Amino acid sequence: MLQRRQFLQSAAASVSAAGLGGCDPLGLIAPTNNLDIQRAQYNVMPNLLTTNMVSLSADAPPPILRAKQGVPFTATVTNRLPDYTTMHWHGIRLPNEMDGVPYLTQFPLGKDESFTYTFTPPDAGTYWYHPHCMTMEQMALGLTGALIVDETENPGFNNDIVLNLRDFRLAKDGQFKELFTPRGAARGGTLGNVLTANWDQNPVYDAKAGGLARVRILATDITRIYKLFLPHTRGRLIALDGHPLLTPLPWPTEQDPLTLSPGQRVDLAIEMPEREGEELSLMAQVGGRGRNLARLRAVGKPEQRKLADLKPLAPNKVSEPILENAETHEFVFGWSPSGDLPNNGFCGTLGYTFWSINRAPWPGDASGTGPLATLKMGGSYILRLRNESPNVHPIHLHGLTFKPVRSNKRTVLPNWTDTALLLKEETLDVALVADNPGDWAFHCHVIEHQKTGLAGYLRVA
């Protein structure tokens, strides 16, 4: 079992080795991949202990897990909760039976039951893990963590900092309020009121003065769509959703922030200031004003490294779809045509059906009426995602990687991804090669939408 003491010892060791002081999120690396899902408590708000959280230790956030590109990864997950659960490895192209989706790829885990997940990650980059059974409750209570797949060659940064962004819905006494509202579920989702990075409010992390820091930002919140920017910072976006950028994205500013929706990740390369003690801020637009989410502090004897010193990240080997031969499948995301209640099974229900794909709401634990589409193994496809609603939807596809190719609302860039934000009343075409066999979940990552009908699956055979 992971304990807070182990996290602190690991943090101290990494800080000492670097000759730095302060807090380093790499201290949150799990010393073992024997993972116990359990109740936890933590000071999310100053001097207030939030109880009834869910993590992989009793008193710390879910740890950073690290794997190596092309090297087998194994994690044994044991459920210590009274409720059922599974673990999903978001963005990883893995064997279908390791995907962690209840009743689609495995049975859910009851109390004290274990499942060993084994896969060889083909892609380096920033990914994450979360439950896919009792999803709304367990994610809202804290169970979202980073899975970092390191490149085969060290890309040469001085620091590698992971920022797991998420909200909590807490009352003034630091305890959880209701996790969602029906009104929120039927609209854009129910926002949290306490914004955190790695479960802390506006934490500060030390990085080498004058060095190059890799900052991995993960949006693991169940609802919030972040508008991020870094004022007075020299940097470059180097990867999106795990994959090195094929087409550059502009550096996020207050006037032109980066939109990061639930499920998405972005990697930044940042030139740290040379003056010791100077800080850089990651900020988000919240309620019409900028809000600090986390800070980077320059420490140590300064170096004079520049972005030009970095070699481009090696691209992951993703099959390129042949667009002229691609078959098109259309998926309509909208409200449910009926108010039938979802199944009240082992993996929980919110008690409402509001949303649907192609007029068919996901019924709950059962696998529904079959796949939304069957794709031929090795074939090139265009998925036409049509949003009939006035709400936005981050659409996530398990097990496969795709790229946007066209939209009726905006210019899109053809960067590889597994989660695409579908704007209100937008039709977005994305292209892929169906090169991973199995039944792959396909859903909105606003979890209230997913749990009230906006989910299904695609079959690759």
Short mmCIF file of C-alpha atoms in Angstrom, two decimals:
data_model
loop_
_atom_site.label_atom_id
_atom_site.label_comp_id
_atom_site.label_asym_id
_atom_site.label_seq_id
_atom_site.Cartn_x
_atom_site.Cartn_y
_atom_site.Cartn_z
CA MET A 1 0.00 0.00 0.00
CA LEU A 2 1.31 3.45 -0.94
CA GLN A 3 1.54 5.87 1.98
CA ARG A 4 2.14 9.61 2.13
CA ARG A 5 5.50 8.94 3.84
CA GLN A 6 6.69 7.07 0.73
CA PHE A 7 5.69 10.00 -1.47
CA LEU A 8 7.58 12.46 0.74
CA GLN A 9 10.67 10.27 0.89
CA SER A 10 10.65 9.93 -2.88
CA ALA A 11 10.21 13.69 -3.27
CA ALA A 12 13.08 14.39 -0.89
CA ALA A 13 15.35 12.01 -2.77
CA SER A 14 14.62 13.59 -6.15
CA VAL A 15 15.08 17.13 -4.77
CA SER A 16 18.36 16.21 -3.12
CA ALA A 17 19.69 14.60 -6.30
CA ALA A 18 18.88 17.75 -8.23
CA GLY A 19 20.35 20.05 -5.60
CA LEU A 20 17.04 21.91 -5.41
CA GLY A 21 14.63 22.84 -2.65
CA GLY A 22 10.85 22.91 -2.51
CA CYS A 23 8.26 20.64 -4.06
CA ASP A 24 8.73 18.38 -7.07
CA PRO A 25 5.74 16.48 -8.53
CA LEU A 26 8.07 13.68 -9.61
CA GLY A 27 8.05 12.79 -5.92
CA LEU A 28 4.58 11.41 -6.56
CA ILE A 29 5.88 8.52 -8.66
CA ALA A 30 4.49 5.22 -7.43
CA PRO A 31 7.24 2.96 -6.05
CA THR A 32 5.22 -0.09 -7.11
CA ASN A 33 2.51 -0.91 -9.62
CA ASN A 34 0.46 -2.85 -7.08
CA LEU A 35 -2.40 -0.36 -6.95
CA ASP A 36 -5.08 -0.46 -4.24
CA ILE A 37 -8.17 1.66 -4.96
CA GLN A 38 -9.23 2.94 -1.54
CA ARG A 39 -10.74 5.74 0.50
CA ALA A 40 -8.45 8.69 1.21
CA GLN A 41 -8.29 12.04 2.98
CA TYR A 42 -6.28 15.14 2.08
CA ASN A 43 -6.00 18.87 2.82
CA VAL A 44 -7.39 20.11 -0.50
CA MET A 45 -8.40 23.38 1.21
CA PRO A 46 -6.02 25.05 3.71
CA ASN A 47 -6.30 23.57 7.21
CA LEU A 48 -9.38 21.53 6.27
CA LEU A 49 -9.16 17.77 5.86
CA THR A 50 -11.39 16.47 3.07
CA THR A 51 -12.50 12.92 3.78
CA ASN A 52 -14.24 10.26 1.68
CA MET A 53 -11.90 10.82 -1.26
CA VAL A 54 -10.76 8.00 -3.58
CA SER A 55 -7.10 7.41 -4.42
CA LEU A 56 -4.42 4.73 -4.48
CA SER A 57 -3.18 5.58 -0.98
CA ALA A 58 -4.88 6.69 2.21
CA ASP A 59 -3.45 10.22 2.34
CA ALA A 60 -2.04 11.31 -1.04
CA PRO A 61 -3.21 11.96 -4.61
CA PRO A 62 -3.10 9.19 -7.22
CA PRO A 63 0.60 8.77 -8.09
CA ILE A 64 2.35 9.34 -11.37
CA LEU A 65 2.87 5.97 -13.06
CA ARG A 66 5.75 5.66 -15.52
CA ALA A 67 6.22 3.25 -18.39
CA LYS A 68 8.71 3.02 -21.26
CA GLN A 69 7.81 3.08 -24.94
CA GLY A 70 7.98 -0.43 -26.35
CA VAL A 71 8.56 -2.07 -22.95
CA PRO A 72 5.88 -4.23 -21.26
CA PHE A 73 3.99 -2.48 -18.45
CA THR A 74 2.11 -4.32 -15.70
CA ALA A 75 -0.17 -2.99 -12.97
CA THR A 76 -2.22 -5.12 -10.58
CA VAL A 77 -5.29 -3.18 -9.45
CA THR A 78 -7.10 -4.29 -6.30
CA ASN A 79 -10.44 -2.82 -5.27
CA ARG A 80 -10.65 -1.96 -1.56
CA LEU A 81 -13.93 -0.06 -1.97
CA PRO A 82 -17.40 -1.47 -1.27
CA ASP A 83 -18.44 -0.39 -4.78
CA TYR A 84 -17.40 -2.00 -8.06
CA THR A 85 -14.64 -0.52 -10.22
CA THR A 86 -12.21 -1.03 -13.13
CA MET A 87 -9.19 0.91 -14.41
CA HIS A 88 -8.99 2.48 -17.88
CA TRP A 89 -5.70 3.64 -19.44
CA HIS A 90 -6.77 6.76 -21.32
CA GLY A 91 -5.15 7.28 -24.73
CA ILE A 92 -3.07 4.10 -24.75
CA ARG A 93 -3.34 1.89 -27.84
CA LEU A 94 -3.45 -1.44 -26.03
CA PRO A 95 -5.09 -4.88 -26.41
CA ASN A 96 -8.85 -4.65 -26.07
CA GLU A 97 -9.01 -6.96 -23.05
CA MET A 98 -6.76 -4.54 -21.11
CA ASP A 99 -8.91 -1.43 -21.72
CA GLY A 100 -10.84 -1.58 -18.44
CA VAL A 101 -14.40 -1.02 -19.68
CA PRO A 102 -16.95 -3.03 -17.67
CA TYR A 103 -18.95 -5.62 -19.62
CA LEU A 104 -17.29 -4.55 -22.86
CA THR A 105 -13.74 -5.74 -22.11
CA GLN A 106 -13.89 -7.17 -18.58
CA PHE A 107 -16.18 -7.78 -15.61
CA PRO A 108 -16.10 -5.10 -12.91
CA LEU A 109 -14.04 -5.70 -9.80
CA GLY A 110 -15.91 -6.28 -6.54
CA LYS A 111 -14.49 -5.59 -3.10
CA ASP A 112 -11.02 -7.15 -2.62
CA GLU A 113 -10.95 -8.46 -6.20
CA SER A 114 -7.89 -7.82 -8.38
CA PHE A 115 -7.12 -7.56 -12.08
CA THR A 116 -3.65 -7.46 -13.64
CA TYR A 117 -3.36 -5.13 -16.62
CA THR A 118 -0.46 -5.90 -18.96
CA PHE A 119 0.34 -4.06 -22.18
CA THR A 120 3.28 -2.70 -24.16
CA PRO A 121 2.71 1.00 -24.90
CA PRO A 122 3.56 1.69 -28.56
CA ASP A 123 3.49 5.47 -28.10
CA ALA A 124 5.55 7.74 -25.87
CA GLY A 125 3.82 10.70 -24.30
CA THR A 126 1.44 11.93 -21.61
CA TYR A 127 -1.53 9.68 -20.79
CA TRP A 128 -3.65 9.00 -17.73
CA TYR A 129 -5.74 6.50 -15.82
CA HIS A 130 -9.18 6.56 -14.22
CA PRO A 131 -12.00 4.17 -13.30
CA HIS A 132 -14.63 3.21 -15.87
CA CYS A 133 -17.13 1.74 -13.40
CA MET A 134 -18.79 3.98 -10.80
CA THR A 135 -17.05 6.54 -12.98
CA MET A 136 -18.89 9.65 -11.86
CA GLU A 137 -18.44 9.07 -8.14
CA GLN A 138 -14.90 7.71 -8.10
CA MET A 139 -13.50 10.33 -10.52
CA ALA A 140 -15.31 13.18 -8.76
CA LEU A 141 -13.84 12.00 -5.45
CA GLY A 142 -10.29 12.07 -6.81
CA LEU A 143 -9.31 8.94 -8.75
CA THR A 144 -7.54 10.42 -11.79
CA GLY A 145 -3.79 10.04 -12.25
CA ALA A 146 -1.01 10.50 -14.80
CA LEU A 147 0.58 7.67 -16.80
CA ILE A 148 3.78 8.89 -18.43
CA VAL A 149 5.31 6.80 -21.22
CA ASP A 150 8.93 7.84 -21.57
CA GLU A 151 10.66 8.01 -24.95
CA THR A 152 13.28 5.45 -25.87
CA GLU A 153 15.82 8.33 -25.92
CA ASN A 154 15.99 11.04 -23.26
CA PRO A 155 14.73 14.28 -24.86
CA GLY A 156 17.11 16.34 -22.71
CA PHE A 157 15.03 18.47 -20.33
CA ASN A 158 16.34 19.66 -16.97
CA ASN A 159 12.97 19.03 -15.32
CA ASP A 160 9.85 17.01 -16.13
CA ILE A 161 6.86 18.42 -14.25
CA VAL A 162 3.38 16.88 -14.28
CA LEU A 163 0.31 19.02 -13.53
CA ASN A 164 -2.91 17.07 -13.10
CA LEU A 165 -5.68 19.69 -13.32
CA ARG A 166 -9.05 18.96 -11.77
CA ASP A 167 -11.81 20.49 -9.63
CA PHE A 168 -13.54 19.36 -6.47
CA ARG A 169 -17.04 20.30 -5.31
CA LEU A 170 -16.47 21.16 -1.66
CA ALA A 171 -18.49 22.95 1.02
CA LYS A 172 -16.98 25.52 3.38
CA ASP A 173 -16.05 22.77 5.84
CA GLY A 174 -13.95 21.02 3.18
CA GLN A 175 -16.36 18.12 2.69
CA PHE A 176 -17.96 17.09 -0.58
CA LYS A 177 -21.18 18.65 -1.79
CA GLU A 178 -23.47 16.81 -4.23
CA LEU A 179 -21.26 15.59 -7.07
CA PHE A 180 -23.62 16.65 -9.85
CA THR A 181 -26.97 18.30 -10.48
CA PRO A 182 -29.59 17.06 -12.97
CA ARG A 183 -29.72 20.58 -14.44
CA GLY A 184 -25.95 20.48 -15.00
CA ALA A 185 -26.04 16.98 -16.48
CA ALA A 186 -28.67 18.06 -19.01
CA ARG A 187 -26.58 21.08 -20.03
CA GLY A 188 -22.84 21.68 -19.91
CA GLY A 189 -22.08 19.70 -16.76
CA THR A 190 -21.73 20.62 -13.07
CA LEU A 191 -18.56 22.58 -12.35
CA GLY A 192 -16.44 22.19 -9.25
CA ASN A 193 -15.64 25.18 -7.06
CA VAL A 194 -12.10 24.28 -5.88
CA LEU A 195 -9.56 24.23 -8.72
CA THR A 196 -6.41 22.19 -8.11
CA ALA A 197 -3.18 20.97 -9.65
CA ASN A 198 -2.13 17.62 -8.18
CA TRP A 199 -4.88 18.10 -5.53
CA ASP A 200 -3.28 21.38 -4.34
CA GLN A 201 -4.40 24.95 -4.91
CA ASN A 202 -1.83 27.02 -6.81
CA PRO A 203 1.20 24.90 -5.82
CA VAL A 204 4.76 25.95 -6.64
CA TYR A 205 7.30 23.58 -8.22
CA ASP A 206 11.02 24.17 -8.51
CA ALA A 207 12.85 23.97 -11.83
CA LYS A 208 16.44 24.63 -12.84
CA ALA A 209 17.15 28.35 -13.30
CA GLY A 210 17.97 29.03 -16.94
CA GLY A 211 17.13 25.42 -17.79
CA LEU A 212 14.51 23.79 -19.98
CA ALA A 213 11.45 22.38 -18.26
CA ARG A 214 8.99 19.94 -19.79
CA VAL A 215 5.57 20.66 -18.31
CA ARG A 216 2.88 18.04 -18.88
CA ILE A 217 -0.64 19.36 -18.31
CA LEU A 218 -3.52 16.91 -17.97
CA ALA A 219 -7.19 17.93 -17.87
CA THR A 220 -8.68 15.10 -15.82
CA ASP A 221 -11.68 17.01 -14.52
CA ILE A 222 -15.11 15.49 -15.08
CA THR A 223 -16.54 18.74 -16.53
CA ARG A 224 -14.32 21.81 -16.80
CA ILE A 225 -12.99 22.97 -20.17
CA TYR A 226 -9.82 24.91 -19.42
CA LYS A 227 -8.68 28.11 -21.15
CA LEU A 228 -4.98 28.13 -20.29
CA PHE A 229 -2.22 30.70 -20.72
CA LEU A 230 1.25 31.47 -19.36
CA PRO A 231 2.04 35.19 -19.21
CA HIS A 232 5.63 36.43 -19.62
CA THR A 233 6.89 32.99 -20.57
CA ARG A 234 9.11 31.78 -23.39
CA GLY A 235 7.99 28.37 -24.52
CA ARG A 236 6.72 26.02 -27.19
CA LEU A 237 3.91 23.48 -27.42
CA ILE A 238 5.54 20.17 -28.28
CA ALA A 239 2.85 17.49 -27.92
CA LEU A 240 -0.93 17.11 -27.76
CA ASP A 241 -2.71 14.11 -26.26
CA GLY A 242 0.53 12.15 -26.11
CA HIS A 243 1.68 12.74 -29.69
CA PRO A 244 4.35 15.17 -30.90
CA LEU A 245 2.76 17.97 -32.87
CA LEU A 246 2.71 17.52 -36.64
CA THR A 247 1.39 21.05 -37.12
CA PRO A 248 2.52 23.78 -34.68
CA LEU A 249 0.07 25.38 -32.27
CA PRO A 250 0.44 29.00 -31.12
CA TRP A 251 1.80 29.71 -27.66
CA PRO A 252 -1.18 30.33 -25.33
CA THR A 253 -1.71 33.92 -24.22
CA GLU A 254 -4.44 35.66 -22.25
CA GLN A 255 -5.88 36.96 -25.54
CA ASP A 256 -5.55 33.58 -27.28
CA PRO A 257 -5.61 30.85 -24.61
CA LEU A 258 -5.22 27.13 -25.17
CA THR A 259 -8.48 25.18 -24.88
CA LEU A 260 -8.00 21.88 -23.05
CA SER A 261 -11.11 19.80 -22.49
CA PRO A 262 -11.67 16.82 -20.15
CA GLY A 263 -9.45 13.93 -21.21
CA GLN A 264 -6.92 16.03 -23.13
CA ARG A 265 -3.24 16.63 -22.39
CA VAL A 266 -0.60 19.04 -23.63
CA ASP A 267 3.19 19.08 -23.25
CA LEU A 268 5.08 22.37 -23.07
CA ALA A 269 8.79 23.13 -23.36
CA ILE A 270 9.59 26.18 -21.22
CA GLU A 271 12.71 28.33 -20.84
CA MET A 272 13.04 28.96 -17.12
CA PRO A 273 14.19 32.42 -15.97
CA GLU A 274 17.88 32.69 -15.07
CA ARG A 275 17.22 34.76 -11.93
CA GLU A 276 16.83 32.50 -8.90
CA GLY A 277 13.44 32.78 -7.21
CA GLU A 278 11.62 34.19 -10.23
CA GLU A 279 8.30 32.48 -10.86
CA LEU A 280 6.20 31.65 -13.92
CA SER A 281 2.45 31.08 -13.62
CA LEU A 282 0.09 28.67 -15.35
CA MET A 283 -3.23 30.49 -15.45
CA ALA A 284 -6.78 29.77 -16.54
CA GLN A 285 -9.61 32.07 -17.54
CA VAL A 286 -12.30 31.52 -14.92
CA GLY A 287 -15.34 33.73 -14.62
CA GLY A 288 -13.89 36.38 -16.89
CA ARG A 289 -10.57 36.75 -15.07
CA GLY A 290 -7.21 35.02 -14.87
CA ARG A 291 -6.71 32.51 -12.08
CA ASN A 292 -3.42 30.95 -10.97
CA LEU A 293 -3.38 27.15 -11.17
CA ALA A 294 0.30 26.42 -10.51
CA ARG A 295 3.70 28.15 -10.45
CA LEU A 296 7.22 27.25 -11.53
CA ARG A 297 10.10 28.72 -9.50
CA ALA A 298 13.64 29.09 -10.85
CA VAL A 299 16.24 27.67 -8.44
CA GLY A 300 19.93 26.81 -8.39
CA LYS A 301 22.96 28.04 -10.29
CA PRO A 302 21.61 29.28 -13.63
CA GLU A 303 22.21 27.67 -16.96
CA GLN A 304 21.66 29.39 -20.29
CA ARG A 305 19.68 26.86 -22.26
CA LYS A 306 17.35 27.86 -25.09
CA LEU A 307 14.45 26.19 -26.90
CA ALA A 308 16.69 25.91 -29.96
CA ASP A 309 18.81 23.43 -28.00
CA LEU A 310 16.02 20.86 -28.06
CA LYS A 311 15.71 18.18 -30.69
CA PRO A 312 12.17 17.55 -31.96
CA LEU A 313 10.40 14.69 -30.22
CA ALA A 314 10.38 11.53 -32.30
CA PRO A 315 6.91 10.95 -33.82
CA ASN A 316 4.90 7.95 -32.69
CA LYS A 317 4.24 5.39 -35.40
CA VAL A 318 0.57 5.90 -36.22
CA SER A 319 -0.91 4.56 -39.47
CA GLU A 320 -1.86 7.32 -41.88
CA PRO A 321 -5.44 7.03 -43.25
CA ILE A 322 -5.89 7.13 -47.03
CA LEU A 323 -8.58 9.80 -47.27
CA GLU A 324 -9.54 9.22 -50.91
CA ASN A 325 -10.46 5.61 -50.07
CA ALA A 326 -11.93 6.28 -46.63
CA GLU A 327 -15.47 5.17 -45.81
CA THR A 328 -17.54 7.69 -43.82
CA HIS A 329 -19.64 6.88 -40.76
CA GLU A 330 -21.81 9.60 -39.22
CA PHE A 331 -22.52 9.95 -35.50
CA VAL A 332 -25.10 12.40 -34.21
CA PHE A 333 -24.60 13.66 -30.66
CA GLY A 334 -27.71 15.13 -29.11
CA TRP A 335 -30.44 14.80 -26.55
CA SER A 336 -32.16 11.51 -25.88
CA PRO A 337 -35.43 10.90 -27.74
CA SER A 338 -36.85 9.22 -24.61
CA GLY A 339 -36.58 9.61 -20.89
CA ASP A 340 -36.16 5.90 -20.10
CA LEU A 341 -34.07 5.36 -16.98
CA PRO A 342 -30.69 3.68 -17.46
CA ASN A 343 -29.97 0.27 -15.97
CA ASN A 344 -29.21 0.49 -12.26
CA GLY A 345 -26.40 -2.07 -12.32
CA PHE A 346 -23.06 -2.65 -10.65
CA CYS A 347 -21.41 0.42 -12.19
CA GLY A 348 -23.88 3.00 -10.98
CA THR A 349 -26.37 5.36 -12.59
CA LEU A 350 -27.20 9.03 -12.21
CA GLY A 351 -30.87 8.14 -12.51
CA TYR A 352 -31.52 10.11 -15.71
CA THR A 353 -31.23 9.74 -19.47
CA PHE A 354 -30.58 13.06 -21.24
CA TRP A 355 -28.18 12.30 -24.11
CA SER A 356 -27.74 9.92 -27.03
CA ILE A 357 -25.57 8.97 -30.01
CA ASN A 358 -27.56 8.37 -33.20
CA ARG A 359 -30.74 8.69 -31.12
CA ALA A 360 -29.75 5.67 -28.98
CA PRO A 361 -28.83 6.47 -25.35
CA TRP A 362 -26.35 4.17 -23.63
CA PRO A 363 -28.47 2.03 -21.30
CA GLY A 364 -25.99 1.61 -18.45
CA ASP A 365 -24.01 -1.50 -17.58
CA ALA A 366 -25.26 -3.58 -20.50
CA SER A 367 -23.58 -3.34 -23.89
CA GLY A 368 -26.63 -1.70 -25.41
CA THR A 369 -28.00 -2.51 -28.84
CA GLY A 370 -24.66 -3.46 -30.36
CA PRO A 371 -21.86 -1.39 -31.91
CA LEU A 372 -22.57 2.03 -33.36
CA ALA A 373 -20.45 0.97 -36.36
CA THR A 374 -18.28 -1.96 -37.41
CA LEU A 375 -14.96 -1.02 -39.00
CA LYS A 376 -12.92 -3.44 -41.07
CA MET A 377 -9.49 -4.18 -39.65
CA GLY A 378 -6.88 -2.13 -41.50
CA GLY A 379 -9.40 0.10 -43.26
CA SER A 380 -9.28 3.89 -43.51
CA TYR A 381 -12.32 5.71 -42.15
CA ILE A 382 -13.76 9.16 -41.65
CA LEU A 383 -15.91 9.54 -38.55
CA ARG A 384 -18.33 12.43 -39.03
CA LEU A 385 -19.13 13.82 -35.59
CA ARG A 386 -22.28 15.98 -35.71
CA ASN A 387 -23.33 17.91 -32.62
CA GLU A 388 -27.01 18.82 -32.65
CA SER A 389 -26.90 20.41 -29.21
CA PRO A 390 -25.91 23.89 -27.96
CA ASN A 391 -23.41 22.28 -25.58
CA VAL A 392 -19.82 21.25 -26.29
CA HIS A 393 -18.70 17.62 -26.02
CA PRO A 394 -15.13 16.27 -25.69
CA ILE A 395 -15.47 13.02 -27.67
CA HIS A 396 -13.05 10.26 -26.67
CA LEU A 397 -12.37 7.05 -28.61
CA HIS A 398 -10.64 4.19 -26.84
CA GLY A 399 -7.89 2.08 -28.42
CA LEU A 400 -7.42 4.10 -31.61
CA THR A 401 -5.81 7.37 -32.65
CA PHE A 402 -7.36 9.82 -35.09
CA LYS A 403 -6.77 13.27 -36.58
CA PRO A 404 -9.22 16.09 -37.39
CA VAL A 405 -9.51 16.84 -41.11
CA ARG A 406 -12.36 19.36 -41.51
CA SER A 407 -15.04 21.31 -39.65
CA ASN A 408 -17.99 23.45 -40.63
CA LYS A 409 -17.13 25.93 -37.85
CA ARG A 410 -13.36 26.45 -37.79
CA THR A 411 -9.97 25.61 -39.22
CA VAL A 412 -8.70 22.40 -37.66
CA LEU A 413 -5.13 21.16 -37.50
CA PRO A 414 -4.31 17.52 -38.37
CA ASN A 415 -2.59 16.53 -35.12
CA TRP A 416 -3.04 13.01 -33.73
CA THR A 417 -5.39 12.73 -30.77
CA ASP A 418 -7.77 10.44 -28.90
CA THR A 419 -10.11 13.19 -27.61
CA ALA A 420 -11.62 15.93 -29.77
CA LEU A 421 -13.68 18.84 -28.48
CA LEU A 422 -16.88 19.07 -30.52
CA LEU A 423 -18.22 22.62 -30.50
CA LYS A 424 -21.91 23.42 -30.27
CA GLU A 425 -23.71 22.65 -33.54
CA GLU A 426 -20.41 21.65 -35.14
CA THR A 427 -19.81 18.90 -37.68
CA LEU A 428 -16.25 17.64 -37.34
CA ASP A 429 -14.67 14.99 -39.58
CA VAL A 430 -11.85 12.94 -38.08
CA ALA A 431 -9.84 10.27 -39.90
CA LEU A 432 -8.24 7.06 -38.68
CA VAL A 433 -7.01 3.62 -39.60
CA ALA A 434 -8.91 0.87 -37.79
CA ASP A 435 -5.79 -1.08 -36.86
CA ASN A 436 -6.60 -2.33 -33.35
CA PRO A 437 -9.21 -5.12 -33.12
CA GLY A 438 -11.92 -5.14 -30.49
CA ASP A 439 -14.91 -3.28 -29.11
CA TRP A 440 -13.83 0.27 -28.30
CA ALA A 441 -15.80 2.65 -26.10
CA PHE A 442 -16.77 5.94 -27.76
CA HIS A 443 -18.20 8.63 -25.50
CA CYS A 444 -18.30 12.18 -24.22
CA HIS A 445 -15.76 12.88 -21.48
CA VAL A 446 -18.04 15.25 -19.61
CA ILE A 447 -18.83 12.37 -17.28
CA GLU A 448 -22.38 13.52 -16.54
CA HIS A 449 -23.08 13.34 -20.29
CA GLN A 450 -21.49 9.91 -20.56
CA LYS A 451 -23.46 8.56 -17.60
CA THR A 452 -26.76 9.96 -18.90
CA GLY A 453 -26.57 8.39 -22.36
CA LEU A 454 -23.79 9.95 -24.47
CA ALA A 455 -21.80 6.76 -24.98
CA GLY A 456 -21.53 3.72 -27.21
CA TYR A 457 -18.82 1.65 -28.85
CA LEU A 458 -17.21 0.92 -32.20
CA ARG A 459 -16.19 -2.57 -33.31
CA VAL A 460 -12.99 -3.21 -35.25
CA ALA A 461 -12.98 -6.70 -36.79
#
